JSON list of C-alpha atoms in Angstrom, two decimals:
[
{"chain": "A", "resi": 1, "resn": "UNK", "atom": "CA", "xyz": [50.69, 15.73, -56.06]},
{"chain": "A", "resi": 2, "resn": "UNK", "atom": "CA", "xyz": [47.49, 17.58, -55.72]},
{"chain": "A", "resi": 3, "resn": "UNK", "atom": "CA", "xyz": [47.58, 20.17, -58.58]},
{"chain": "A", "resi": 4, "resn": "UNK", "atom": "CA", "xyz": [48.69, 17.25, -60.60]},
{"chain": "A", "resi": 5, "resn": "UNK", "atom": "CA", "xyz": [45.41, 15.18, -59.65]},
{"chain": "A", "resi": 6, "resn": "UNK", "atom": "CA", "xyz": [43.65, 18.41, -60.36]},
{"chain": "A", "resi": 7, "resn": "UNK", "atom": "CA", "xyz": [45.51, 18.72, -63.78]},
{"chain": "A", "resi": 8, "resn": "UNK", "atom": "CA", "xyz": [44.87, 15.18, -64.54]},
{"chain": "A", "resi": 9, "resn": "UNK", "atom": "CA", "xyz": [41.20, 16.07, -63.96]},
{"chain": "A", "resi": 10, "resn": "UNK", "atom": "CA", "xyz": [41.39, 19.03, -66.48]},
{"chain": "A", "resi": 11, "resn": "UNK", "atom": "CA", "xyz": [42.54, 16.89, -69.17]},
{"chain": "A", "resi": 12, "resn": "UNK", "atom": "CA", "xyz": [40.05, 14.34, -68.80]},
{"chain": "A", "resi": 13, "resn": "UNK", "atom": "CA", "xyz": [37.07, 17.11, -68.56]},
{"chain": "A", "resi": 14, "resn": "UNK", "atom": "CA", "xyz": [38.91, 18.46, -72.16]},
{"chain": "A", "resi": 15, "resn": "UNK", "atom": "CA", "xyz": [39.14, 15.10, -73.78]},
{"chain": "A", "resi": 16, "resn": "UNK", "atom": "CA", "xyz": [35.15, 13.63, -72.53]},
{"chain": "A", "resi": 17, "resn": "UNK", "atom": "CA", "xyz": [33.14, 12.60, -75.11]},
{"chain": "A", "resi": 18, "resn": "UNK", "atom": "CA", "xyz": [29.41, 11.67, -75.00]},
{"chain": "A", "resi": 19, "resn": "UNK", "atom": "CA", "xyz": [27.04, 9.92, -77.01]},
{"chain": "A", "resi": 20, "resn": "UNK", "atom": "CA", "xyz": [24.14, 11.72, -78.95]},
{"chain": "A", "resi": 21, "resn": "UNK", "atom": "CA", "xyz": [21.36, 10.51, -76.93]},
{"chain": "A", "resi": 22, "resn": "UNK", "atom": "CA", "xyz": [18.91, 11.86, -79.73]},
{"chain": "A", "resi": 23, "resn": "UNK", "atom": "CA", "xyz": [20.35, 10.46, -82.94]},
{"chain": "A", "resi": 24, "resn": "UNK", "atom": "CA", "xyz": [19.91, 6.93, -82.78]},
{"chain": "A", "resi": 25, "resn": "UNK", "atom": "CA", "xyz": [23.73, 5.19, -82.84]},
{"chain": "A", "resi": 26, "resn": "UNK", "atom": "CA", "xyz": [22.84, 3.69, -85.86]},
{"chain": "A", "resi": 27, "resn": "UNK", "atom": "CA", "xyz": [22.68, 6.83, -88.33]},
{"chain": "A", "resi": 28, "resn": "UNK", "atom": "CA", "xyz": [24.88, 8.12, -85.76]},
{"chain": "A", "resi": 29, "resn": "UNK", "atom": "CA", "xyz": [27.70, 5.62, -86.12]},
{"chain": "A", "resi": 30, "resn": "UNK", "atom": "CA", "xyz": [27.32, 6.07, -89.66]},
{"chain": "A", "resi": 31, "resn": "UNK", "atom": "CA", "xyz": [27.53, 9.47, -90.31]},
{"chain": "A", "resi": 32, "resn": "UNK", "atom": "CA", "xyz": [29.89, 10.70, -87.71]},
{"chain": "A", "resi": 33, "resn": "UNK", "atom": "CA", "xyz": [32.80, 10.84, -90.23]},
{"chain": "A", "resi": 34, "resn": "UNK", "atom": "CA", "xyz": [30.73, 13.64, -92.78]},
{"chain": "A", "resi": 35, "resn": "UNK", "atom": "CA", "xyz": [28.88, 15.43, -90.18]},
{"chain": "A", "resi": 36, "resn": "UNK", "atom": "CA", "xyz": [29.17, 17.04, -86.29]},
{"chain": "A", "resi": 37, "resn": "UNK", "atom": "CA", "xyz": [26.87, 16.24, -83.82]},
{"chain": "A", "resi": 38, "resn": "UNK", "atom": "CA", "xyz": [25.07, 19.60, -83.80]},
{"chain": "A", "resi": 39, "resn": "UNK", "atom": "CA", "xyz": [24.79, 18.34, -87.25]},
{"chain": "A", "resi": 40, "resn": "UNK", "atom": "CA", "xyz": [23.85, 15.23, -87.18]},
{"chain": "A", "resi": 41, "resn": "UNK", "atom": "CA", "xyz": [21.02, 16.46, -84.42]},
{"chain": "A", "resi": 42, "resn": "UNK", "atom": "CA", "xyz": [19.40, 18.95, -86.29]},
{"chain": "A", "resi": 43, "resn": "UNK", "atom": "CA", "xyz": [19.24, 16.91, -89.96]},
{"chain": "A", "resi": 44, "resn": "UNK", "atom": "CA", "xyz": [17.82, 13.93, -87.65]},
{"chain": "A", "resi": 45, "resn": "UNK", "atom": "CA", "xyz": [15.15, 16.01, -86.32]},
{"chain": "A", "resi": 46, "resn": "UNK", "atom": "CA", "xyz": [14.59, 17.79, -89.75]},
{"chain": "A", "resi": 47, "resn": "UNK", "atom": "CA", "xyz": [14.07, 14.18, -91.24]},
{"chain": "A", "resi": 48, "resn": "UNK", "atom": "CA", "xyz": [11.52, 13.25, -87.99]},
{"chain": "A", "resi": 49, "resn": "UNK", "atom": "CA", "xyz": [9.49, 16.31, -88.25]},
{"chain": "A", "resi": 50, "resn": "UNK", "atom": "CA", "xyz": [8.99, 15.81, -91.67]},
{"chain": "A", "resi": 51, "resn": "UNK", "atom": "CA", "xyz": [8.20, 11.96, -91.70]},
{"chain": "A", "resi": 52, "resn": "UNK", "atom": "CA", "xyz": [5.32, 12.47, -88.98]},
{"chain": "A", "resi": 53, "resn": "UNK", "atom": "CA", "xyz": [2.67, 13.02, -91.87]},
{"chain": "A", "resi": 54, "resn": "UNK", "atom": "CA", "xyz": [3.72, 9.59, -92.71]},
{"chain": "A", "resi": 55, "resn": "UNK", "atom": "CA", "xyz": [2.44, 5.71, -91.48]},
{"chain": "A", "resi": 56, "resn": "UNK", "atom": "CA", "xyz": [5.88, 4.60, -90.59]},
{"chain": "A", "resi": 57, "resn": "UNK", "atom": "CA", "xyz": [7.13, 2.26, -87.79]},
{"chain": "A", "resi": 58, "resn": "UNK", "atom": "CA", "xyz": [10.53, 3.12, -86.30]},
{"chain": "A", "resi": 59, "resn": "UNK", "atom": "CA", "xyz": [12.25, 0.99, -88.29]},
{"chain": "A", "resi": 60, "resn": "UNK", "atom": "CA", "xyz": [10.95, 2.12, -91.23]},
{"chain": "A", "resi": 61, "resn": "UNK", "atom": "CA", "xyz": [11.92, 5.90, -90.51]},
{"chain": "A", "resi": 62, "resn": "UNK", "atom": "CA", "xyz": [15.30, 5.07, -89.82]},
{"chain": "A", "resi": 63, "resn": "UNK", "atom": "CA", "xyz": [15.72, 3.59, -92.79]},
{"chain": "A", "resi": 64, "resn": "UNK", "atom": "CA", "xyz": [14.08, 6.47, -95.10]},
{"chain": "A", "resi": 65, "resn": "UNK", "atom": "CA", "xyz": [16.40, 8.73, -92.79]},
{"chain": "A", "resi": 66, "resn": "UNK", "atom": "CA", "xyz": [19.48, 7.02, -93.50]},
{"chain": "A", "resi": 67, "resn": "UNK", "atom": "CA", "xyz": [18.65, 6.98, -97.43]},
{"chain": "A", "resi": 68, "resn": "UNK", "atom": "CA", "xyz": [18.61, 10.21, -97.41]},
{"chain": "A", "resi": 69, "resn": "UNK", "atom": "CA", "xyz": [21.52, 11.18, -95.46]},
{"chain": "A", "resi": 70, "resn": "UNK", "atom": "CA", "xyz": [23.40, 8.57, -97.75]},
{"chain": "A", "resi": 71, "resn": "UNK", "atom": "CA", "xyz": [21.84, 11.19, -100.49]},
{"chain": "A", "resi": 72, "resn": "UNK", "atom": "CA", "xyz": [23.02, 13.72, -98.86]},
{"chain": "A", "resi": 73, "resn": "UNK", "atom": "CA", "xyz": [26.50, 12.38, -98.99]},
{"chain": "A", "resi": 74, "resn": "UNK", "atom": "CA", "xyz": [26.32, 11.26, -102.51]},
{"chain": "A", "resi": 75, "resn": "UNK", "atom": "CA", "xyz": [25.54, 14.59, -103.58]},
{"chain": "A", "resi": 76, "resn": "UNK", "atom": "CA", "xyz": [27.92, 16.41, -101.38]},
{"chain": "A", "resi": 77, "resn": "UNK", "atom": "CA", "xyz": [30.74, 14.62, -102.92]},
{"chain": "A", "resi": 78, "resn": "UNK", "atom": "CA", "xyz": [29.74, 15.23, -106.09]},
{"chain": "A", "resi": 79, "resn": "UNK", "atom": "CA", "xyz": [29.75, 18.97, -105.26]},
{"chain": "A", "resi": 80, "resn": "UNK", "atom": "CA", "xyz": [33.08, 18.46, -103.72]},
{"chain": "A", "resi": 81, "resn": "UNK", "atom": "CA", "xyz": [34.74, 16.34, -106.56]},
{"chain": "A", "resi": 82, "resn": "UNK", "atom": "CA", "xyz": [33.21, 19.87, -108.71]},
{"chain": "A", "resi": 83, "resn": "UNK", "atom": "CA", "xyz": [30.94, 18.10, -110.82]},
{"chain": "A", "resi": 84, "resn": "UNK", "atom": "CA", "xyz": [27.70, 19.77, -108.97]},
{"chain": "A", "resi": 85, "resn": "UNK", "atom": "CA", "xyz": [29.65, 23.11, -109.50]},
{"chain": "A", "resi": 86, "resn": "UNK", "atom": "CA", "xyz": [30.13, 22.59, -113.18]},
{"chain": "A", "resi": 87, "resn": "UNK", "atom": "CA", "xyz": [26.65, 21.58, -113.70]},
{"chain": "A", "resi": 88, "resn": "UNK", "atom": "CA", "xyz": [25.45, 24.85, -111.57]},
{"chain": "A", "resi": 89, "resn": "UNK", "atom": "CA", "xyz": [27.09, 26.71, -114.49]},
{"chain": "A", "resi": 90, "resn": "UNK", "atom": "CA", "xyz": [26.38, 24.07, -117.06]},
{"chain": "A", "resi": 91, "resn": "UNK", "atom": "CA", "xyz": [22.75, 25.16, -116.86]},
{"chain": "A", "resi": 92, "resn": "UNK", "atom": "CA", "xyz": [23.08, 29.04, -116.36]},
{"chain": "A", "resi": 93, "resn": "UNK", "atom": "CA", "xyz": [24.22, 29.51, -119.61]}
]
């Protein structure tokens, strides 16, 4: 009974999960599915650090964040789906 209490423990330690406590849920919610959280942390404080120079209220930043993560995206799929890789070439030669 006792080691399986302590299994029961192990499994739950493997399987625990935790919010991003820096990413707000919002951008975090949304791009979970393209991104880790390591990720997901360091593009969010990319984007901050660079939108400091800038007069924007939270809102505001979140929403120029999220643009360009959606960006991001857009243009990672077109990489994926090769058309960024065929245009890499395109303009070599």
């Amino acid at each position: 009974m006792r080691n399986q209490l302590r299994l029961a423990r192990i499994e739950n330690i493997k399987a625990a999960t935790f919010n991003n406590h820096i990413v707000p849920e919002r951008v975090d919610q949304q791009f979970k599915p393209f991104f880790s959280d390591a990720q997901l942390t360091a593009l969010y404080k990319t984007a901050m650090n660079s939108l400091e120079t800038f007069d924007l209220d939270a809102e505001q930043q979140t929403e120029a964040i999220i643009y360009g993560m959606e960006s991001l995206v857009k243009a990672m799929k077109r990489y994926h789906k090769n058309a960024g890789h065929q245009s890499t070439i395109s303009m070599l030669t």
